[in-house]
Amino acid sequence: MAIGRSNLRGAWRGLALCLYLASRAPAAPAPGSYAIVSTVVSRPCDVALERDCRAHHTELRIAALAWKLGCQLASVGYAGPKVLIMHGNYSPGSTGMLSAQGWRLYNVTQDLHALYTTVHGRPAPPLQLPPKKSSTVQPRNDGWATLYKLYAWSLADFELVLHTDLDVVFTASPDAFMAAAFRSGLVFQALPEKAHRGYYGLNTHMMLLRPNRDVFATLMTNALRGHFVPFTRTEQDVLETMFPPEVSYRWNVTGGAVPWPRHKHWGPDAEKAICRRHTNCCPAPNERGR
């Protein structure tokens, strides 16, 4: 079968992207090492999502919520590594506050910008494809921000990662969950959901994963080249192309999944719930005196 020049050029670009991403992963992890990871994105607020944005996405609020996550993890007895994947500009006060709490900070803002503009040669943000059926696709425009979650697969210093959003309230240490996950051999686990899709998709407010340079490269390639079915228009759609949600659903029904650490996903009202459950975590140091 003959291959056209344009298809060949596209194939080479895809190969170059995979090789570039794979080359950026660090060395092999120590056996049995794991970390709690979260992603923080400081960005301008969009009118359509203004309430949620004001609550979560200004630099001050993001840093405060990340500190409160670290505080509540300590309150439930977790003392292991914590990693923040960061986008945006953060003041020395914010980064110093988080570092003092034990967070390892990885700001990948310029890395993703260079990757996207260099490989593709155009500045448009990723995950902004117009939906083919707007009536069945969520009207979100923050998919580019959720893309940073995929960087959890690049954290090859760790054998296992539990990625959690900032709007989660922990009521027990995740240590027992991580130990069970090691024994299970799972490579990925997230919560299945339908939510008007008509098929099972994923909810990734919390997900278990094993960092892997090849998986990271494939996920980023799929995201940047639009190889996913849009519904949430976020990283969840991209992950569904790699990890079939139906499999996750059957695991949860048949008991094959590892029971999640006790927690609740609160959404925009999470801060109030955090402060009720973990009173010692409020206010964050950068909120005191305001």
mmCIF file of C-alpha atoms in Angstrom:
data_model
loop_
_atom_site.group_PDB
_atom_site.id
_atom_site.type_symbol
_atom_site.label_atom_id
_atom_site.label_comp_id
_atom_site.label_asym_id
_atom_site.label_seq_id
_atom_site.Cartn_x
_atom_site.Cartn_y
_atom_site.Cartn_z
ATOM 1 C CA MET A 1 0.000 0.000 0.000
ATOM 2 C CA ALA A 2 1.408 3.384 -1.006
ATOM 3 C CA ILE A 3 1.855 6.041 1.690
ATOM 4 C CA GLY A 4 1.321 9.679 0.736
ATOM 5 C CA ARG A 5 3.914 12.297 1.614
ATOM 6 C CA SER A 6 1.541 14.107 4.011
ATOM 7 C CA ASN A 7 0.766 10.867 5.859
ATOM 8 C CA LEU A 8 4.462 10.050 6.047
ATOM 9 C CA ARG A 9 5.260 13.509 7.429
ATOM 10 C CA GLY A 10 2.493 13.062 10.031
ATOM 11 C CA ALA A 11 3.887 9.673 11.030
ATOM 12 C CA TRP A 12 7.381 11.129 11.455
ATOM 13 C CA ARG A 13 6.003 13.982 13.583
ATOM 14 C CA GLY A 14 4.206 11.484 15.788
ATOM 15 C CA LEU A 15 7.376 9.400 16.123
ATOM 16 C CA ALA A 16 9.420 12.505 16.945
ATOM 17 C CA LEU A 17 6.900 13.462 19.635
ATOM 18 C CA CYS A 18 7.032 10.015 21.219
ATOM 19 C CA LEU A 19 10.840 9.966 21.195
ATOM 20 C CA TYR A 20 11.009 13.495 22.656
ATOM 21 C CA LEU A 21 8.637 12.649 25.487
ATOM 22 C CA ALA A 22 10.289 9.315 26.257
ATOM 23 C CA SER A 23 13.689 10.985 26.495
ATOM 24 C CA ARG A 24 12.423 13.320 29.263
ATOM 25 C CA ALA A 25 11.581 10.615 31.819
ATOM 26 C CA PRO A 26 13.982 10.245 34.759
ATOM 27 C CA ALA A 27 15.794 7.135 35.947
ATOM 28 C CA ALA A 28 14.194 3.918 37.187
ATOM 29 C CA PRO A 29 12.463 4.060 40.584
ATOM 30 C CA ALA A 30 13.490 2.351 43.787
ATOM 31 C CA PRO A 31 11.422 -0.819 44.366
ATOM 32 C CA GLY A 32 8.319 -0.188 46.432
ATOM 33 C CA SER A 33 8.483 3.613 46.250
ATOM 34 C CA TYR A 34 5.279 5.597 45.915
ATOM 35 C CA ALA A 35 4.004 9.154 46.189
ATOM 36 C CA ILE A 36 0.839 11.197 46.488
ATOM 37 C CA VAL A 37 0.667 13.577 43.526
ATOM 38 C CA SER A 38 -1.567 16.502 42.672
ATOM 39 C CA THR A 39 -1.635 18.998 39.802
ATOM 40 C CA VAL A 40 -2.050 22.747 40.293
ATOM 41 C CA VAL A 41 -2.850 25.205 37.520
ATOM 42 C CA SER A 42 -2.922 28.958 38.035
ATOM 43 C CA ARG A 43 -4.768 30.538 35.122
ATOM 44 C CA PRO A 44 -7.037 33.456 34.137
ATOM 45 C CA CYS A 45 -10.683 32.936 35.096
ATOM 46 C CA ASP A 46 -13.249 32.199 32.401
ATOM 47 C CA VAL A 47 -16.664 33.832 32.786
ATOM 48 C CA ALA A 48 -18.534 30.542 32.234
ATOM 49 C CA LEU A 49 -16.688 28.886 35.108
ATOM 50 C CA GLU A 50 -16.020 32.001 37.190
ATOM 51 C CA ARG A 51 -17.196 30.644 40.571
ATOM 52 C CA ASP A 52 -15.138 27.477 40.279
ATOM 53 C CA CYS A 53 -12.171 29.426 38.920
ATOM 54 C CA ARG A 54 -12.122 31.965 41.742
ATOM 55 C CA ALA A 55 -12.273 29.131 44.250
ATOM 56 C CA HIS A 56 -9.433 27.115 42.753
ATOM 57 C CA HIS A 57 -7.275 28.772 40.127
ATOM 58 C CA THR A 58 -5.757 32.039 41.296
ATOM 59 C CA GLU A 59 -2.156 31.719 42.444
ATOM 60 C CA LEU A 60 -2.971 32.463 46.094
ATOM 61 C CA ARG A 61 -5.934 30.060 46.199
ATOM 62 C CA ILE A 62 -4.086 27.263 44.411
ATOM 63 C CA ALA A 63 -1.149 27.429 46.808
ATOM 64 C CA ALA A 64 -3.483 27.533 49.827
ATOM 65 C CA LEU A 65 -5.491 24.521 48.635
ATOM 66 C CA ALA A 66 -2.304 22.555 47.951
ATOM 67 C CA TRP A 67 -1.037 23.357 51.450
ATOM 68 C CA LYS A 68 -4.358 22.222 52.930
ATOM 69 C CA LEU A 69 -4.086 18.944 51.008
ATOM 70 C CA GLY A 70 -0.646 18.401 52.505
ATOM 71 C CA CYS A 71 -1.963 19.308 55.940
ATOM 72 C CA GLN A 72 -4.892 16.901 55.799
ATOM 73 C CA LEU A 73 -2.614 14.087 54.551
ATOM 74 C CA ALA A 74 -0.428 14.663 57.599
ATOM 75 C CA SER A 75 -3.541 14.724 59.809
ATOM 76 C CA VAL A 76 -4.602 11.244 58.660
ATOM 77 C CA GLY A 77 -1.103 9.869 59.211
ATOM 78 C CA TYR A 78 0.490 9.959 55.763
ATOM 79 C CA ALA A 79 4.183 10.886 55.933
ATOM 80 C CA GLY A 80 5.422 9.723 52.517
ATOM 81 C CA PRO A 81 6.530 11.718 49.466
ATOM 82 C CA LYS A 82 4.243 14.382 48.015
ATOM 83 C CA VAL A 83 4.639 15.850 44.533
ATOM 84 C CA LEU A 84 3.011 18.899 42.946
ATOM 85 C CA ILE A 85 2.961 19.195 39.144
ATOM 86 C CA MET A 86 2.615 22.929 38.560
ATOM 87 C CA HIS A 87 1.557 25.328 35.825
ATOM 88 C CA GLY A 88 1.818 29.086 36.110
ATOM 89 C CA ASN A 89 3.845 31.625 38.066
ATOM 90 C CA TYR A 90 3.991 31.277 41.841
ATOM 91 C CA SER A 91 5.457 33.721 44.320
ATOM 92 C CA PRO A 92 8.495 32.767 46.434
ATOM 93 C CA GLY A 93 6.191 32.908 49.440
ATOM 94 C CA SER A 94 3.885 30.258 47.953
ATOM 95 C CA THR A 95 6.628 27.931 46.766
ATOM 96 C CA GLY A 96 8.512 28.338 50.053
ATOM 97 C CA MET A 97 5.381 27.511 52.054
ATOM 98 C CA LEU A 98 4.773 24.340 50.024
ATOM 99 C CA SER A 99 8.403 23.230 50.037
ATOM 100 C CA ALA A 100 8.556 23.649 53.823
ATOM 101 C CA GLN A 101 5.581 21.302 54.068
ATOM 102 C CA GLY A 102 7.502 18.628 52.165
ATOM 103 C CA TRP A 103 6.075 19.020 48.662
ATOM 104 C CA ARG A 104 8.404 18.350 45.736
ATOM 105 C CA LEU A 105 7.575 21.039 43.181
ATOM 106 C CA TYR A 106 7.806 20.407 39.424
ATOM 107 C CA ASN A 107 6.788 23.412 37.334
ATOM 108 C CA VAL A 108 6.303 22.102 33.784
ATOM 109 C CA THR A 109 4.764 25.253 32.271
ATOM 110 C CA GLN A 110 7.616 25.981 29.892
ATOM 111 C CA ASP A 111 8.224 22.313 29.179
ATOM 112 C CA LEU A 112 4.728 21.780 27.804
ATOM 113 C CA HIS A 113 4.768 25.103 25.942
ATOM 114 C CA ALA A 114 8.067 24.221 24.244
ATOM 115 C CA LEU A 115 6.865 20.712 23.478
ATOM 116 C CA TYR A 116 3.640 21.843 21.877
ATOM 117 C CA THR A 117 5.052 24.713 19.804
ATOM 118 C CA THR A 118 8.235 22.877 18.758
ATOM 119 C CA VAL A 119 6.722 19.572 17.684
ATOM 120 C CA HIS A 120 3.547 20.892 16.145
ATOM 121 C CA GLY A 121 4.752 24.308 15.008
ATOM 122 C CA ARG A 122 1.575 26.091 16.075
ATOM 123 C CA PRO A 123 0.707 27.926 19.307
ATOM 124 C CA ALA A 124 -2.935 26.837 19.708
ATOM 125 C CA PRO A 125 -3.621 25.209 23.114
ATOM 126 C CA PRO A 126 -4.182 21.435 23.238
ATOM 127 C CA LEU A 127 -7.517 19.754 23.941
ATOM 128 C CA GLN A 128 -9.510 22.563 22.344
ATOM 129 C CA LEU A 129 -10.970 20.647 19.397
ATOM 130 C CA PRO A 130 -14.490 21.786 18.452
ATOM 131 C CA PRO A 131 -16.990 19.027 19.314
ATOM 132 C CA LYS A 132 -18.672 17.218 16.443
ATOM 133 C CA LYS A 133 -21.909 16.965 18.460
ATOM 134 C CA SER A 134 -22.095 19.955 20.748
ATOM 135 C CA SER A 135 -25.331 18.710 22.368
ATOM 136 C CA THR A 136 -23.522 15.679 23.810
ATOM 137 C CA VAL A 137 -20.200 17.296 24.731
ATOM 138 C CA GLN A 138 -19.565 19.343 27.863
ATOM 139 C CA PRO A 139 -19.029 23.082 27.188
ATOM 140 C CA ARG A 140 -15.705 23.172 29.045
ATOM 141 C CA ASN A 141 -12.712 25.109 27.766
ATOM 142 C CA ASP A 142 -10.184 24.164 30.466
ATOM 143 C CA GLY A 143 -9.045 20.913 28.875
ATOM 144 C CA TRP A 144 -5.562 22.337 28.307
ATOM 145 C CA ALA A 145 -5.237 22.780 32.099
ATOM 146 C CA THR A 146 -6.191 19.180 32.867
ATOM 147 C CA LEU A 147 -3.557 17.990 30.401
ATOM 148 C CA TYR A 148 -0.919 18.577 33.080
ATOM 149 C CA LYS A 149 -2.270 15.600 35.029
ATOM 150 C CA LEU A 150 -0.724 13.352 32.394
ATOM 151 C CA TYR A 151 2.710 14.396 33.654
ATOM 152 C CA ALA A 152 2.137 12.029 36.588
ATOM 153 C CA TRP A 153 3.224 9.250 34.215
ATOM 154 C CA SER A 154 6.607 10.958 33.816
ATOM 155 C CA LEU A 155 7.449 10.728 37.542
ATOM 156 C CA ALA A 156 9.634 7.677 37.100
ATOM 157 C CA ASP A 157 11.348 8.252 40.458
ATOM 158 C CA PHE A 158 8.349 6.374 41.858
ATOM 159 C CA GLU A 159 7.017 2.928 41.159
ATOM 160 C CA LEU A 160 3.439 3.829 42.029
ATOM 161 C CA VAL A 161 1.511 7.121 42.199
ATOM 162 C CA LEU A 162 -1.823 8.087 43.686
ATOM 163 C CA HIS A 163 -2.962 11.255 41.905
ATOM 164 C CA THR A 164 -5.659 13.246 43.676
ATOM 165 C CA ASP A 165 -7.415 16.507 42.905
ATOM 166 C CA LEU A 166 -7.301 19.335 45.448
ATOM 167 C CA ASP A 167 -11.058 19.142 46.118
ATOM 168 C CA VAL A 168 -10.785 15.756 47.854
ATOM 169 C CA VAL A 169 -11.158 15.328 51.618
ATOM 170 C CA PHE A 170 -9.180 12.404 53.066
ATOM 171 C CA THR A 171 -10.585 10.671 56.151
ATOM 172 C CA ALA A 172 -7.918 7.935 56.363
ATOM 173 C CA SER A 173 -4.290 7.499 55.361
ATOM 174 C CA PRO A 174 -3.723 6.196 51.811
ATOM 175 C CA ASP A 175 -0.802 4.002 52.985
ATOM 176 C CA ALA A 176 -2.872 0.812 53.263
ATOM 177 C CA PHE A 177 -4.341 1.432 49.805
ATOM 178 C CA MET A 178 -0.888 1.875 48.276
ATOM 179 C CA ALA A 179 0.380 -1.317 49.933
ATOM 180 C CA ALA A 180 -2.600 -3.239 48.548
ATOM 181 C CA ALA A 181 -2.057 -1.706 45.117
ATOM 182 C CA PHE A 182 1.552 -2.951 45.115
ATOM 183 C CA ARG A 183 0.395 -6.473 45.904
ATOM 184 C CA SER A 184 -2.349 -6.363 43.257
ATOM 185 C CA GLY A 185 -0.039 -5.476 40.376
ATOM 186 C CA LEU A 186 -2.533 -2.902 39.060
ATOM 187 C CA VAL A 187 -1.139 -0.441 36.535
ATOM 188 C CA PHE A 188 -4.133 1.923 36.521
ATOM 189 C CA GLN A 189 -7.333 2.450 38.453
ATOM 190 C CA ALA A 190 -9.923 5.220 38.280
ATOM 191 C CA LEU A 191 -13.627 5.495 38.959
ATOM 192 C CA PRO A 192 -15.935 4.541 36.078
ATOM 193 C CA GLU A 193 -18.928 6.756 35.332
ATOM 194 C CA LYS A 194 -21.557 7.164 32.627
ATOM 195 C CA ALA A 195 -22.758 10.744 33.311
ATOM 196 C CA HIS A 196 -24.839 11.179 30.119
ATOM 197 C CA ARG A 197 -22.205 9.601 27.881
ATOM 198 C CA GLY A 198 -24.231 6.555 26.891
ATOM 199 C CA TYR A 199 -21.091 4.516 27.619
ATOM 200 C CA TYR A 200 -18.740 4.070 30.548
ATOM 201 C CA GLY A 201 -16.106 6.765 30.898
ATOM 202 C CA LEU A 202 -13.721 7.725 33.689
ATOM 203 C CA ASN A 203 -13.810 10.090 36.635
ATOM 204 C CA THR A 204 -10.237 10.946 37.573
ATOM 205 C CA HIS A 205 -10.599 13.015 40.739
ATOM 206 C CA MET A 206 -8.459 10.192 42.136
ATOM 207 C CA MET A 207 -6.448 7.679 40.144
ATOM 208 C CA LEU A 208 -3.799 5.071 40.744
ATOM 209 C CA LEU A 209 -1.062 4.729 38.136
ATOM 210 C CA ARG A 210 2.403 3.344 37.531
ATOM 211 C CA PRO A 211 4.725 5.947 35.959
ATOM 212 C CA ASN A 212 6.068 4.764 32.633
ATOM 213 C CA ARG A 213 7.907 6.734 29.933
ATOM 214 C CA ASP A 214 6.211 4.896 27.061
ATOM 215 C CA VAL A 215 2.722 5.387 28.484
ATOM 216 C CA PHE A 216 3.488 9.072 29.111
ATOM 217 C CA ALA A 217 4.639 9.519 25.517
ATOM 218 C CA THR A 218 1.559 7.778 24.126
ATOM 219 C CA LEU A 219 -0.882 9.733 26.295
ATOM 220 C CA MET A 220 0.697 13.069 25.385
ATOM 221 C CA THR A 221 0.772 12.154 21.698
ATOM 222 C CA ASN A 222 -2.920 11.210 21.788
ATOM 223 C CA ALA A 223 -3.768 14.453 23.598
ATOM 224 C CA LEU A 224 -1.774 16.795 21.368
ATOM 225 C CA ARG A 225 -2.875 15.110 18.131
ATOM 226 C CA GLY A 226 -6.556 14.914 19.101
ATOM 227 C CA HIS A 227 -6.719 11.130 19.232
ATOM 228 C CA PHE A 228 -9.643 10.800 21.656
ATOM 229 C CA VAL A 229 -13.446 10.907 21.713
ATOM 230 C CA PRO A 230 -14.511 14.287 23.172
ATOM 231 C CA PHE A 231 -17.049 14.327 25.979
ATOM 232 C CA THR A 232 -15.574 16.135 28.987
ATOM 233 C CA ARG A 233 -12.956 17.721 26.693
ATOM 234 C CA THR A 234 -10.371 17.003 29.400
ATOM 235 C CA GLU A 235 -7.637 14.491 30.160
ATOM 236 C CA GLN A 236 -10.373 11.991 31.092
ATOM 237 C CA ASP A 237 -11.218 11.573 27.405
ATOM 238 C CA VAL A 238 -7.562 10.940 26.595
ATOM 239 C CA LEU A 239 -7.213 8.347 29.351
ATOM 240 C CA GLU A 240 -10.271 6.493 28.103
ATOM 241 C CA THR A 241 -8.415 5.754 24.867
ATOM 242 C CA MET A 242 -5.621 4.055 26.830
ATOM 243 C CA PHE A 243 -7.474 2.398 29.710
ATOM 244 C CA PRO A 244 -10.905 0.985 28.730
ATOM 245 C CA PRO A 245 -13.425 2.209 31.324
ATOM 246 C CA GLU A 246 -15.497 -0.957 30.903
ATOM 247 C CA VAL A 247 -12.598 -2.911 32.385
ATOM 248 C CA SER A 248 -12.473 -0.569 35.386
ATOM 249 C CA TYR A 249 -16.240 -0.969 35.801
ATOM 250 C CA ARG A 250 -15.999 -4.769 35.851
ATOM 251 C CA TRP A 251 -13.140 -4.598 38.363
ATOM 252 C CA ASN A 252 -15.254 -2.482 40.695
ATOM 253 C CA VAL A 253 -18.287 -4.767 40.319
ATOM 254 C CA THR A 254 -16.415 -8.052 40.703
ATOM 255 C CA GLY A 255 -14.067 -6.886 43.441
ATOM 256 C CA GLY A 256 -10.902 -6.927 41.336
ATOM 257 C CA ALA A 257 -10.157 -3.283 42.099
ATOM 258 C CA VAL A 258 -8.283 -2.178 45.203
ATOM 259 C CA PRO A 259 -10.656 -0.371 47.630
ATOM 260 C CA TRP A 260 -9.936 3.346 47.555
ATOM 261 C CA PRO A 261 -8.618 5.175 50.626
ATOM 262 C CA ARG A 262 -11.496 6.688 52.555
ATOM 263 C CA HIS A 263 -12.242 10.084 51.063
ATOM 264 C CA LYS A 264 -14.964 12.274 49.597
ATOM 265 C CA HIS A 265 -14.872 14.311 46.413
ATOM 266 C CA TRP A 266 -16.536 17.636 47.225
ATOM 267 C CA GLY A 267 -15.972 19.782 44.140
ATOM 268 C CA PRO A 268 -16.222 23.594 44.491
ATOM 269 C CA ASP A 269 -17.289 23.360 48.161
ATOM 270 C CA ALA A 270 -14.289 21.246 49.169
ATOM 271 C CA GLU A 271 -12.563 23.942 51.214
ATOM 272 C CA LYS A 272 -15.449 24.206 53.662
ATOM 273 C CA ALA A 273 -15.457 20.422 54.057
ATOM 274 C CA ILE A 274 -11.683 20.343 54.548
ATOM 275 C CA CYS A 275 -11.885 22.984 57.265
ATOM 276 C CA ARG A 276 -14.723 21.168 59.040
ATOM 277 C CA ARG A 277 -12.896 17.833 58.979
ATOM 278 C CA HIS A 278 -9.349 19.110 59.524
ATOM 279 C CA THR A 279 -9.710 22.301 61.572
ATOM 280 C CA ASN A 280 -5.952 22.563 62.094
ATOM 281 C CA CYS A 281 -5.486 23.013 58.332
ATOM 282 C CA CYS A 282 -7.353 26.313 58.085
ATOM 283 C CA PRO A 283 -6.334 28.910 57.279
ATOM 284 C CA ALA A 284 -3.221 28.198 55.216
ATOM 285 C CA PRO A 285 -0.138 30.279 56.145
ATOM 286 C CA ASN A 286 -0.538 32.528 53.096
ATOM 287 C CA GLU A 287 -4.151 33.298 54.109
ATOM 288 C CA ARG A 288 -3.416 34.383 57.681
ATOM 289 C CA GLY A 289 -3.849 38.083 58.340
ATOM 290 C CA ARG A 290 -5.910 38.640 55.185
#
